[in-house]
Every structure is written in structure tokens, then in C-alpha cells.
């Protein structure tokens, strides 16, 4: 345990902040509103090795871990540019392929993820399964030349901007439990039989969401990643990083909101003194600062456990839960502090509300985290 400033991490933080600072929240909003994918920002981050900082060095990445990738995401969000694609491409897909891919698969896909030149989307959610991933009905059936995929996924982020995606499928049923046996496949987004439609959402983000239809999509045998029917372990090794990165993004939004609120409260005068001298303004901001810092600590713990190869599930869930509530409270209080200006585009606060609200639902909802903690931390009966 060491809470002294880490020179390496401080350097990484300021380098990322320097790059993202050249773009800023106005760029993020413009890209999100115009349907852009923040390509310039992603390319600049990739150029400096930040996008693939967690990808093993022998495959073109930075050779560091989730701690460093979380730091990159936090700094992006703290500069007003929260990037969902970092949760998906390097965090989920990069982690799963690095840990479970064959040497050939790593050589083929990791270099693109390591430099950021290629993005990989991730598809698990289905209309009829929802949070219950055991019920997914996208099926992969073996045939002479590989596998044939059939089914529907929805709310899949960034497919228009990705070369490939990691798709969770069912390849059998466990006769003992009746649950689906899951397998992971890498599918090129332009494979015949795969169609998509954008889902309109009330969210300012530089990633779009899609419904995907897999209508007899054929992939070769070399596209199966990890054990056939045994994707649960690899999945959790990918979903914990997604939770850690979600928490980091939220912590960045919390910092961003509090920095803006403190600056505004320090100079705005209504009764002859700065509004920040009223405890009605100062105390909720101070409380939000405490909650954001607590969430950051839990996020660092989760990332540290993940990088150490230990069980990071509980800490990742707790970090995501705490960060989502802390960021929502910080942003809400920052908006309140700005009075009417809190709603103005110019002040760049309400533009982050959709993103902050989203991350209480996705990638795993508050309720499913509370279910996890009730069952695994407190030992209560499983409730569903
Ligand atoms: C903008 C956006 C981007 C997304 N990106 C991706 C992506 O890239 N890839 C991907 O695969 N998915 C993605 N998702 C999907 C997201 O992960 C899911 O929406 C989320 O996991 C919740 O699942 P659901 O929407 O099916 O909700 P449901 O499972 O239908 O849940 C609805 C409500 O019921 C509650 N609930 C469900 N079960 C229980 C229970 N047992 N106990 C208590 N409460 C319960 C939930 O907490 C929730 O409040 C995205 C979603 C959005 C909105």
C-alpha cells in the first residue's frame, strides 16, 4: 500500500491531460451533436500510446495495466471528453484477447488495438435477455468451415467505427443447470448476413448505438476466442475492466464538474460576496468532493487487484456503483451552483448529464450490483 504520488503516473496523467486539453469539452459536444466519432482525439491518444497502454508490449501496446488505462480514461473525462470506446475496445476486447486468445489471434488483433488504429466493439446485450446473460439466444452452430451465427443484439456501441466486434454467443445448454454455454467470437463488422440499425438515444456521446441482426453470419474456426462453451471466466475478465473504466470515466466527470463548480462559486457574486461563501453552496460541493475521492480510491483498488491477477469482481462492482452515484451528485450540484447557467451549453455541464445517467444503468445496473454485493459480500440468499 502506497499513497504517495507516483512519478510515473503523474507524468502519464499530465501527458494525457495535455493531449485532451487541446480538444476539450466543446470539441466533444460538437462531435457528439454532428455524429462524429472524435476520430482526431482518438488518433492523438493512439499516437502517444495512451489508447493501448494496457495491451502487452510484444503486441504493440504500452505493456502496462488497467491502472494506467483507467488513468487515461479519467483524464479524458476530467477534460470533458468521456470516451465510451475506451471501455470497450482496449478494456474488454484487449483484455480478453490478451488473456485468452491464441498466439495467432493475439498477433492478428492486438497490434491494432495497441496503437488504437483499430477499434473492436463488444456485443452481449440482447432484447429478450437483458441483464440475464445466461438467457442470450444468439446461437453459434458448427459447420464444415467454422461457425454460423444467428440472433439479435442491441445497444451495441461504436459498431460504425469498429473493424470488428467480440460477440457473446450460445453454443450449447448446460444439462445440469439449464443455462446457456457461452462462447466468444470475433466477427468483422462487414461480414455478409450482418445488418444494423442505429438506435436513437438521448445521450451526448461520440459513440452511436446499434441493433444488430446476425442472419446466418459465417465465421472461420479461427474466430473462436477462449474455450468453447466456457466463456464465463473470460467474460468476467473482460467485464471487470469495463466496470473499472466506467468508474474511471465517472470519476473524471466528477472532477470536471467540481472544478467548474468551485471556479464559478468562487467568483459569482449575488449578495456582495461569492456564492461559495454560503454553506448552502459550499457544503454539498465539499460532500461531493469526498464522495468522488472515495470512488477514486475504490477504482484504484479494483484496477490494482485486476492487474495483480486477483479477484477484482467485488471491488470493480463497488467502484462502478460508488463512482456512478458520486458523479451524478457532483454534476447535479455543479449545475445547481451555476443557477440558470447550469442549463447553458456554454457552461458545459448539462451536456454530460446523459452520460452520467447512463452509467447508473450500463454496463451493469445499480440493482445488479446490489444483488451481487448482497449475495457475495453479505452472504444473503440469491434473490433472482
Ligand atoms: C448508451 C448505451 C450503450 C450501451 N453499449 C453497449 C455495448 O457496447 N455492448 C453491449 O453489449 N451492451 C451495451 N449496452 C447495454 C447495457 O449494458 C444494458 O442496457 C444494461 O446492461 C441493462 O440491461 P437492460 O437494458 O436489458 O435492462 P434490463 O435487464 O431489462 O433491466 C431493467 C431494469 O430492471 C432491473 N433489474 C433487472 N434484473 C433485476 C434483478 N434481478 N433484480 C433487481 N433489478 C433487476 C435493472 O437493474 C434495470 O433497472 C448499452 C446500453 C446503452 C443505453
PDB file of N, CA and C and ligand atoms in Angstrom, residues 84-85 88 92 121-127 129-132 153-158 201 203 205 207-209 242 358 360-368 371 383-384, ligand 1:
ATOM      1  N   UNK A  84     -16.562   6.346 -24.374  1.00  0.00           N
ATOM      2  CA  UNK A  84     -17.079   5.004 -24.081  1.00  0.00           C
ATOM      3  C   UNK A  84     -16.249   3.929 -24.771  1.00  0.00           C
ATOM      4  N   UNK A  85     -15.675   4.280 -25.928  1.00  0.00           N
ATOM      5  CA  UNK A  85     -14.971   3.251 -26.701  1.00  0.00           C
ATOM      6  C   UNK A  85     -13.726   2.739 -25.981  1.00  0.00           C
ATOM      7  N   UNK A  88     -14.638  -0.315 -24.102  1.00  0.00           N
ATOM      8  CA  UNK A  88     -14.961  -1.484 -24.906  1.00  0.00           C
ATOM      9  C   UNK A  88     -13.726  -2.054 -25.603  1.00  0.00           C
ATOM     10  N   UNK A  92     -12.264  -4.172 -22.592  1.00  0.00           N
ATOM     11  CA  UNK A  92     -12.868  -5.514 -22.660  1.00  0.00           C
ATOM     12  C   UNK A  92     -12.121  -6.366 -23.683  1.00  0.00           C
ATOM     13  N   UNK A 121     -15.658  -3.478 -31.163  1.00  0.00           N
ATOM     14  CA  UNK A 121     -16.867  -3.306 -30.351  1.00  0.00           C
ATOM     15  C   UNK A 121     -17.117  -4.593 -29.562  1.00  0.00           C
ATOM     16  N   UNK A 122     -18.091  -4.543 -28.663  1.00  0.00           N
ATOM     17  CA  UNK A 122     -18.385  -5.707 -27.822  1.00  0.00           C
ATOM     18  C   UNK A 122     -19.896  -5.895 -27.781  1.00  0.00           C
ATOM     19  N   UNK A 123     -20.363  -7.111 -28.064  1.00  0.00           N
ATOM     20  CA  UNK A 123     -21.806  -7.344 -28.172  1.00  0.00           C
ATOM     21  C   UNK A 123     -22.254  -8.489 -27.282  1.00  0.00           C
ATOM     22  N   UNK A 124     -22.916  -8.126 -26.191  1.00  0.00           N
ATOM     23  CA  UNK A 124     -23.515  -9.157 -25.329  1.00  0.00           C
ATOM     24  C   UNK A 124     -25.024  -8.930 -25.179  1.00  0.00           C
ATOM     25  N   UNK A 125     -25.453  -7.662 -25.080  1.00  0.00           N
ATOM     26  CA  UNK A 125     -26.840  -7.365 -24.707  1.00  0.00           C
ATOM     27  C   UNK A 125     -27.824  -7.773 -25.803  1.00  0.00           C
ATOM     28  N   UNK A 126     -28.922  -8.391 -25.365  1.00  0.00           N
ATOM     29  CA  UNK A 126     -29.978  -8.810 -26.298  1.00  0.00           C
ATOM     30  C   UNK A 126     -31.327  -8.333 -25.795  1.00  0.00           C
ATOM     31  N   UNK A 127     -32.266  -8.079 -26.725  1.00  0.00           N
ATOM     32  CA  UNK A 127     -33.572  -7.561 -26.321  1.00  0.00           C
ATOM     33  C   UNK A 127     -34.280  -8.471 -25.304  1.00  0.00           C
ATOM     34  N   UNK A 129     -32.930 -10.964 -23.340  1.00  0.00           N
ATOM     35  CA  UNK A 129     -32.157 -11.499 -22.212  1.00  0.00           C
ATOM     36  C   UNK A 129     -31.886 -10.429 -21.165  1.00  0.00           C
ATOM     37  N   UNK A 130     -31.636  -9.180 -21.609  1.00  0.00           N
ATOM     38  CA  UNK A 130     -31.364  -8.090 -20.675  1.00  0.00           C
ATOM     39  C   UNK A 130     -30.179  -8.413 -19.782  1.00  0.00           C
ATOM     40  N   UNK A 131     -30.325  -8.098 -18.497  1.00  0.00           N
ATOM     41  CA  UNK A 131     -29.226  -8.317 -17.555  1.00  0.00           C
ATOM     42  C   UNK A 131     -28.924  -9.799 -17.335  1.00  0.00           C
ATOM     43  N   UNK A 132     -29.805 -10.674 -17.769  1.00  0.00           N
ATOM     44  CA  UNK A 132     -29.609 -12.114 -17.553  1.00  0.00           C
ATOM     45  C   UNK A 132     -28.877 -12.728 -18.756  1.00  0.00           C
ATOM     46  N   UNK A 153     -28.672  -8.592 -31.328  1.00  0.00           N
ATOM     47  CA  UNK A 153     -28.058  -7.867 -30.202  1.00  0.00           C
ATOM     48  C   UNK A 153     -28.562  -6.434 -30.269  1.00  0.00           C
ATOM     49  N   UNK A 154     -28.643  -5.764 -29.125  1.00  0.00           N
ATOM     50  CA  UNK A 154     -28.967  -4.336 -29.227  1.00  0.00           C
ATOM     51  C   UNK A 154     -28.186  -3.480 -28.229  1.00  0.00           C
ATOM     52  N   UNK A 155     -28.226  -2.173 -28.499  1.00  0.00           N
ATOM     53  CA  UNK A 155     -27.425  -1.195 -27.746  1.00  0.00           C
ATOM     54  C   UNK A 155     -25.937  -1.490 -27.852  1.00  0.00           C
ATOM     55  N   UNK A 156     -25.473  -1.867 -29.023  1.00  0.00           N
ATOM     56  CA  UNK A 156     -24.060  -2.158 -29.191  1.00  0.00           C
ATOM     57  C   UNK A 156     -23.353  -0.878 -29.670  1.00  0.00           C
ATOM     58  N   UNK A 157     -22.421  -0.407 -28.875  1.00  0.00           N
ATOM     59  CA  UNK A 157     -21.787   0.903 -29.117  1.00  0.00           C
ATOM     60  C   UNK A 157     -20.670   0.812 -30.151  1.00  0.00           C
ATOM     61  N   UNK A 158     -20.599   1.831 -30.993  1.00  0.00           N
ATOM     62  CA  UNK A 158     -19.425   2.063 -31.828  1.00  0.00           C
ATOM     63  C   UNK A 158     -19.213   1.101 -32.977  1.00  0.00           C
ATOM     64  N   UNK A 201     -30.843   7.698 -29.295  1.00  0.00           N
ATOM     65  CA  UNK A 201     -30.815   7.801 -27.827  1.00  0.00           C
ATOM     66  C   UNK A 201     -30.585   9.254 -27.416  1.00  0.00           C
ATOM     67  N   UNK A 203     -28.508  10.945 -25.587  1.00  0.00           N
ATOM     68  CA  UNK A 203     -27.213  10.860 -24.941  1.00  0.00           C
ATOM     69  C   UNK A 203     -26.201  11.571 -25.816  1.00  0.00           C
ATOM     70  N   UNK A 205     -22.773  11.552 -26.887  1.00  0.00           N
ATOM     71  CA  UNK A 205     -21.598  10.673 -26.834  1.00  0.00           C
ATOM     72  C   UNK A 205     -21.002  10.616 -28.226  1.00  0.00           C
ATOM     73  N   UNK A 207     -20.016   7.914 -29.500  1.00  0.00           N
ATOM     74  CA  UNK A 207     -20.293   6.571 -29.991  1.00  0.00           C
ATOM     75  C   UNK A 207     -21.800   6.468 -30.239  1.00  0.00           C
ATOM     76  N   UNK A 208     -22.151   5.795 -31.351  1.00  0.00           N
ATOM     77  CA  UNK A 208     -23.575   5.562 -31.621  1.00  0.00           C
ATOM     78  C   UNK A 208     -23.911   4.142 -31.185  1.00  0.00           C
ATOM     79  N   UNK A 209     -25.223   3.897 -30.963  1.00  0.00           N
ATOM     80  CA  UNK A 209     -25.655   2.565 -30.529  1.00  0.00           C
ATOM     81  C   UNK A 209     -26.463   1.901 -31.638  1.00  0.00           C
ATOM     82  N   UNK A 242     -14.220  -3.369 -17.807  1.00  0.00           N
ATOM     83  CA  UNK A 242     -15.232  -2.413 -18.271  1.00  0.00           C
ATOM     84  C   UNK A 242     -15.813  -1.635 -17.094  1.00  0.00           C
ATOM     85  N   UNK A 358     -26.482   7.462 -17.822  1.00  0.00           N
ATOM     86  CA  UNK A 358     -26.336   6.161 -18.491  1.00  0.00           C
ATOM     87  C   UNK A 358     -25.551   5.179 -17.632  1.00  0.00           C
ATOM     88  N   UNK A 360     -25.352   4.708 -14.630  1.00  0.00           N
ATOM     89  CA  UNK A 360     -26.019   4.061 -13.490  1.00  0.00           C
ATOM     90  C   UNK A 360     -26.794   2.833 -13.987  1.00  0.00           C
ATOM     91  N   UNK A 361     -26.996   2.772 -15.311  1.00  0.00           N
ATOM     92  CA  UNK A 361     -27.735   1.647 -15.912  1.00  0.00           C
ATOM     93  C   UNK A 361     -26.750   0.655 -16.536  1.00  0.00           C
ATOM     94  N   UNK A 362     -25.811   1.171 -17.280  1.00  0.00           N
ATOM     95  CA  UNK A 362     -24.870   0.349 -18.040  1.00  0.00           C
ATOM     96  C   UNK A 362     -23.459   0.592 -17.486  1.00  0.00           C
ATOM     97  N   UNK A 363     -22.512  -0.287 -17.720  1.00  0.00           N
ATOM     98  CA  UNK A 363     -22.667  -1.589 -18.357  1.00  0.00           C
ATOM     99  C   UNK A 363     -23.336  -2.627 -17.457  1.00  0.00           C
ATOM    100  N   UNK A 364     -23.454  -2.325 -16.189  1.00  0.00           N
ATOM    101  CA  UNK A 364     -24.221  -3.185 -15.281  1.00  0.00           C
ATOM    102  C   UNK A 364     -24.996  -2.232 -14.384  1.00  0.00           C
ATOM    103  N   UNK A 365     -26.263  -2.564 -14.143  1.00  0.00           N
ATOM    104  CA  UNK A 365     -27.120  -1.597 -13.439  1.00  0.00           C
ATOM    105  C   UNK A 365     -26.820  -1.570 -11.939  1.00  0.00           C
ATOM    106  N   UNK A 366     -27.285  -0.502 -11.289  1.00  0.00           N
ATOM    107  CA  UNK A 366     -27.148  -0.391  -9.828  1.00  0.00           C
ATOM    108  C   UNK A 366     -27.752  -1.620  -9.148  1.00  0.00           C
ATOM    109  N   UNK A 367     -28.930  -2.017  -9.647  1.00  0.00           N
ATOM    110  CA  UNK A 367     -29.639  -3.108  -8.972  1.00  0.00           C
ATOM    111  C   UNK A 367     -28.855  -4.421  -9.068  1.00  0.00           C
ATOM    112  N   UNK A 368     -28.247  -4.671 -10.222  1.00  0.00           N
ATOM    113  CA  UNK A 368     -27.492  -5.921 -10.370  1.00  0.00           C
ATOM    114  C   UNK A 368     -26.224  -5.888  -9.510  1.00  0.00           C
ATOM    115  N   UNK A 371     -27.443  -6.643  -6.068  1.00  0.00           N
ATOM    116  CA  UNK A 371     -27.668  -8.097  -5.982  1.00  0.00           C
ATOM    117  C   UNK A 371     -26.356  -8.821  -5.713  1.00  0.00           C
ATOM    118  N   UNK A 383     -31.336 -13.514  -4.930  1.00  0.00           N
ATOM    119  CA  UNK A 383     -32.725 -13.037  -4.939  1.00  0.00           C
ATOM    120  C   UNK A 383     -33.394 -13.179  -6.300  1.00  0.00           C
ATOM    121  N   UNK A 384     -32.697 -13.767  -7.273  1.00  0.00           N
ATOM    122  CA  UNK A 384     -33.281 -13.811  -8.619  1.00  0.00           C
ATOM    123  C   UNK A 384     -32.854 -15.073  -9.324  1.00  0.00           C
TER     124      UNK A 384
HETATM  125  C1  LIG B   1     -25.968   4.036 -24.496  1.00  0.00           C
HETATM  126  C2  LIG B   1     -25.818   2.562 -24.240  1.00  0.00           C
HETATM  127  C3  LIG B   1     -24.662   1.913 -24.662  1.00  0.00           C
HETATM  128  C4  LIG B   1     -24.543   0.528 -24.496  1.00  0.00           C
HETATM  129  N1  LIG B   1     -23.445  -0.126 -25.020  1.00  0.00           N
HETATM  130  C5  LIG B   1     -23.419  -1.490 -25.002  1.00  0.00           C
HETATM  131  C6  LIG B   1     -22.389  -2.208 -25.711  1.00  0.00           C
HETATM  132  O1  LIG B   1     -21.494  -1.622 -26.337  1.00  0.00           O
HETATM  133  N2  LIG B   1     -22.437  -3.568 -25.715  1.00  0.00           N
HETATM  134  C7  LIG B   1     -23.417  -4.265 -25.059  1.00  0.00           C
HETATM  135  O2  LIG B   1     -23.405  -5.496 -25.104  1.00  0.00           O
HETATM  136  N3  LIG B   1     -24.406  -3.606 -24.362  1.00  0.00           N
HETATM  137  C8  LIG B   1     -24.418  -2.247 -24.334  1.00  0.00           C
HETATM  138  N4  LIG B   1     -25.436  -1.566 -23.663  1.00  0.00           N
HETATM  139  C9  LIG B   1     -26.458  -2.327 -22.948  1.00  0.00           C
HETATM  140  C10 LIG B   1     -26.363  -2.187 -21.427  1.00  0.00           C
HETATM  141  O3  LIG B   1     -25.247  -2.900 -20.964  1.00  0.00           O
HETATM  142  C11 LIG B   1     -27.689  -2.676 -20.832  1.00  0.00           C
HETATM  143  O4  LIG B   1     -28.681  -1.718 -21.183  1.00  0.00           O
HETATM  144  C12 LIG B   1     -27.621  -2.859 -19.332  1.00  0.00           C
HETATM  145  O5  LIG B   1     -26.767  -3.939 -19.016  1.00  0.00           O
HETATM  146  C13 LIG B   1     -29.000  -3.147 -18.710  1.00  0.00           C
HETATM  147  O6  LIG B   1     -29.640  -4.191 -19.404  1.00  0.00           O
HETATM  148  P1  LIG B   1     -31.134  -3.969 -19.988  1.00  0.00           P
HETATM  149  O7  LIG B   1     -31.157  -2.669 -20.706  1.00  0.00           O
HETATM  150  O8  LIG B   1     -31.503  -5.174 -20.774  1.00  0.00           O
HETATM  151  O9  LIG B   1     -32.028  -3.819 -18.713  1.00  0.00           O
HETATM  152  P2  LIG B   1     -32.911  -4.961 -18.002  1.00  0.00           P
HETATM  153  O10 LIG B   1     -32.069  -6.161 -17.712  1.00  0.00           O
HETATM  154  O11 LIG B   1     -34.151  -5.144 -18.790  1.00  0.00           O
HETATM  155  O12 LIG B   1     -33.244  -4.266 -16.632  1.00  0.00           O
HETATM  156  C14 LIG B   1     -34.262  -3.271 -16.497  1.00  0.00           C
HETATM  157  C15 LIG B   1     -34.283  -2.807 -15.042  1.00  0.00           C
HETATM  158  O13 LIG B   1     -34.600  -3.908 -14.201  1.00  0.00           O
HETATM  159  C16 LIG B   1     -33.581  -4.066 -13.239  1.00  0.00           C
HETATM  160  N5  LIG B   1     -33.362  -5.488 -12.960  1.00  0.00           N
HETATM  161  C17 LIG B   1     -33.173  -6.497 -13.870  1.00  0.00           C
HETATM  162  N6  LIG B   1     -32.974  -7.660 -13.215  1.00  0.00           N
HETATM  163  C18 LIG B   1     -33.046  -7.401 -11.892  1.00  0.00           C
HETATM  164  C19 LIG B   1     -32.920  -8.181 -10.708  1.00  0.00           C
HETATM  165  N7  LIG B   1     -32.666  -9.483 -10.759  1.00  0.00           N
HETATM  166  N8  LIG B   1     -33.035  -7.558  -9.512  1.00  0.00           N
HETATM  167  C20 LIG B   1     -33.275  -6.221  -9.440  1.00  0.00           C
HETATM  168  N9  LIG B   1     -33.407  -5.435 -10.515  1.00  0.00           N
HETATM  169  C21 LIG B   1     -33.294  -6.007 -11.717  1.00  0.00           C
HETATM  170  C22 LIG B   1     -32.343  -3.444 -13.836  1.00  0.00           C
HETATM  171  O14 LIG B   1     -31.413  -3.072 -12.851  1.00  0.00           O
HETATM  172  C23 LIG B   1     -32.926  -2.265 -14.577  1.00  0.00           C
HETATM  173  O15 LIG B   1     -33.123  -1.199 -13.684  1.00  0.00           O
HETATM  174  C24 LIG B   1     -25.555  -0.191 -23.805  1.00  0.00           C
HETATM  175  C25 LIG B   1     -26.695   0.494 -23.337  1.00  0.00           C
HETATM  176  C26 LIG B   1     -26.843   1.834 -23.560  1.00  0.00           C
HETATM  177  C27 LIG B   1     -28.119   2.513 -23.089  1.00  0.00           C
END
